[in-house]
């Protein structure tokens, strides 16, 4: 699989709706996949992971405080 650079989609605090929030901290590094960038500040949040394989609906919190979701898989 070719690694892609993927811009996340922004989520506002009122849109959380009880979904789990994962704090990526400085950076979360996986073992194969893509790079994901915060929709709020543009920072790389997740490196080398495939978030589309995670079935649970999780929001990803950047160190800037912004909440993000991965874009839908095409
Ligand atoms: Zn951010």
JSON list of C-alpha atoms in Angstrom, two decimals, residues 3-57:
[
{"chain": "A", "resi": 3, "resn": "UNK", "atom": "CA", "xyz": [1.47, 5.93, 1.92]},
{"chain": "A", "resi": 4, "resn": "UNK", "atom": "CA", "xyz": [-0.66, 9.02, 1.48]},
{"chain": "A", "resi": 5, "resn": "UNK", "atom": "CA", "xyz": [-0.78, 12.34, 3.24]},
{"chain": "A", "resi": 6, "resn": "UNK", "atom": "CA", "xyz": [-4.33, 12.76, 4.47]},
{"chain": "A", "resi": 7, "resn": "UNK", "atom": "CA", "xyz": [-5.92, 15.91, 5.84]},
{"chain": "A", "resi": 8, "resn": "UNK", "atom": "CA", "xyz": [-8.37, 15.13, 8.64]},
{"chain": "A", "resi": 9, "resn": "UNK", "atom": "CA", "xyz": [-11.81, 16.70, 8.85]},
{"chain": "A", "resi": 10, "resn": "UNK", "atom": "CA", "xyz": [-12.50, 19.19, 11.64]},
{"chain": "A", "resi": 11, "resn": "UNK", "atom": "CA", "xyz": [-14.98, 18.34, 14.40]},
{"chain": "A", "resi": 12, "resn": "UNK", "atom": "CA", "xyz": [-16.44, 21.03, 16.65]},
{"chain": "A", "resi": 13, "resn": "UNK", "atom": "CA", "xyz": [-16.80, 20.30, 20.40]},
{"chain": "A", "resi": 14, "resn": "UNK", "atom": "CA", "xyz": [-20.61, 20.31, 20.10]},
{"chain": "A", "resi": 15, "resn": "UNK", "atom": "CA", "xyz": [-20.36, 17.58, 17.45]},
{"chain": "A", "resi": 16, "resn": "UNK", "atom": "CA", "xyz": [-18.64, 15.05, 19.74]},
{"chain": "A", "resi": 17, "resn": "UNK", "atom": "CA", "xyz": [-21.94, 13.33, 20.49]},
{"chain": "A", "resi": 18, "resn": "UNK", "atom": "CA", "xyz": [-20.54, 10.85, 23.01]},
{"chain": "A", "resi": 19, "resn": "UNK", "atom": "CA", "xyz": [-17.85, 9.53, 20.69]},
{"chain": "A", "resi": 20, "resn": "UNK", "atom": "CA", "xyz": [-14.53, 8.48, 22.20]},
{"chain": "A", "resi": 21, "resn": "UNK", "atom": "CA", "xyz": [-11.67, 10.94, 21.95]},
{"chain": "A", "resi": 22, "resn": "UNK", "atom": "CA", "xyz": [-8.12, 9.75, 21.39]},
{"chain": "A", "resi": 23, "resn": "UNK", "atom": "CA", "xyz": [-5.40, 12.23, 22.28]},
{"chain": "A", "resi": 24, "resn": "UNK", "atom": "CA", "xyz": [-2.59, 11.76, 19.75]},
{"chain": "A", "resi": 25, "resn": "UNK", "atom": "CA", "xyz": [-0.18, 13.73, 21.93]},
{"chain": "A", "resi": 26, "resn": "UNK", "atom": "CA", "xyz": [3.04, 14.81, 20.22]},
{"chain": "A", "resi": 27, "resn": "UNK", "atom": "CA", "xyz": [2.62, 12.20, 17.51]},
{"chain": "A", "resi": 28, "resn": "UNK", "atom": "CA", "xyz": [1.18, 8.74, 17.22]},
{"chain": "A", "resi": 29, "resn": "UNK", "atom": "CA", "xyz": [3.27, 6.35, 15.16]},
{"chain": "A", "resi": 30, "resn": "UNK", "atom": "CA", "xyz": [1.90, 3.14, 13.70]},
{"chain": "A", "resi": 31, "resn": "UNK", "atom": "CA", "xyz": [3.32, 0.24, 11.78]},
{"chain": "A", "resi": 32, "resn": "UNK", "atom": "CA", "xyz": [2.12, 0.93, 8.28]},
{"chain": "A", "resi": 33, "resn": "UNK", "atom": "CA", "xyz": [-0.37, 3.19, 6.59]},
{"chain": "A", "resi": 34, "resn": "UNK", "atom": "CA", "xyz": [-0.69, 6.90, 6.05]},
{"chain": "A", "resi": 35, "resn": "UNK", "atom": "CA", "xyz": [0.19, 10.24, 7.55]},
{"chain": "A", "resi": 36, "resn": "UNK", "atom": "CA", "xyz": [-2.70, 12.29, 8.95]},
{"chain": "A", "resi": 37, "resn": "UNK", "atom": "CA", "xyz": [-2.74, 16.03, 9.48]},
{"chain": "A", "resi": 38, "resn": "UNK", "atom": "CA", "xyz": [-4.80, 18.18, 11.85]},
{"chain": "A", "resi": 39, "resn": "UNK", "atom": "CA", "xyz": [-7.57, 20.10, 10.08]},
{"chain": "A", "resi": 40, "resn": "UNK", "atom": "CA", "xyz": [-7.20, 22.94, 12.57]},
{"chain": "A", "resi": 41, "resn": "UNK", "atom": "CA", "xyz": [-3.44, 23.67, 12.72]},
{"chain": "A", "resi": 42, "resn": "UNK", "atom": "CA", "xyz": [-2.03, 21.53, 9.90]},
{"chain": "A", "resi": 43, "resn": "UNK", "atom": "CA", "xyz": [0.31, 19.60, 12.18]},
{"chain": "A", "resi": 44, "resn": "UNK", "atom": "CA", "xyz": [1.06, 15.94, 11.49]},
{"chain": "A", "resi": 45, "resn": "UNK", "atom": "CA", "xyz": [-0.86, 14.05, 14.17]},
{"chain": "A", "resi": 46, "resn": "UNK", "atom": "CA", "xyz": [-0.50, 10.46, 13.11]},
{"chain": "A", "resi": 47, "resn": "UNK", "atom": "CA", "xyz": [2.36, 8.86, 11.22]},
{"chain": "A", "resi": 48, "resn": "UNK", "atom": "CA", "xyz": [2.33, 5.59, 9.33]},
{"chain": "A", "resi": 49, "resn": "UNK", "atom": "CA", "xyz": [-1.09, 4.30, 10.43]},
{"chain": "A", "resi": 50, "resn": "UNK", "atom": "CA", "xyz": [-4.23, 3.26, 8.62]},
{"chain": "A", "resi": 51, "resn": "UNK", "atom": "CA", "xyz": [-7.08, 4.80, 10.57]},
{"chain": "A", "resi": 52, "resn": "UNK", "atom": "CA", "xyz": [-9.64, 3.48, 8.06]},
{"chain": "A", "resi": 53, "resn": "UNK", "atom": "CA", "xyz": [-9.01, 0.03, 9.54]},
{"chain": "A", "resi": 54, "resn": "UNK", "atom": "CA", "xyz": [-10.25, 1.16, 12.96]},
{"chain": "A", "resi": 55, "resn": "UNK", "atom": "CA", "xyz": [-13.91, 0.29, 13.08]},
{"chain": "A", "resi": 56, "resn": "UNK", "atom": "CA", "xyz": [-14.91, 2.24, 16.17]},
{"chain": "A", "resi": 57, "resn": "UNK", "atom": "CA", "xyz": [-15.81, 5.84, 15.52]}
]
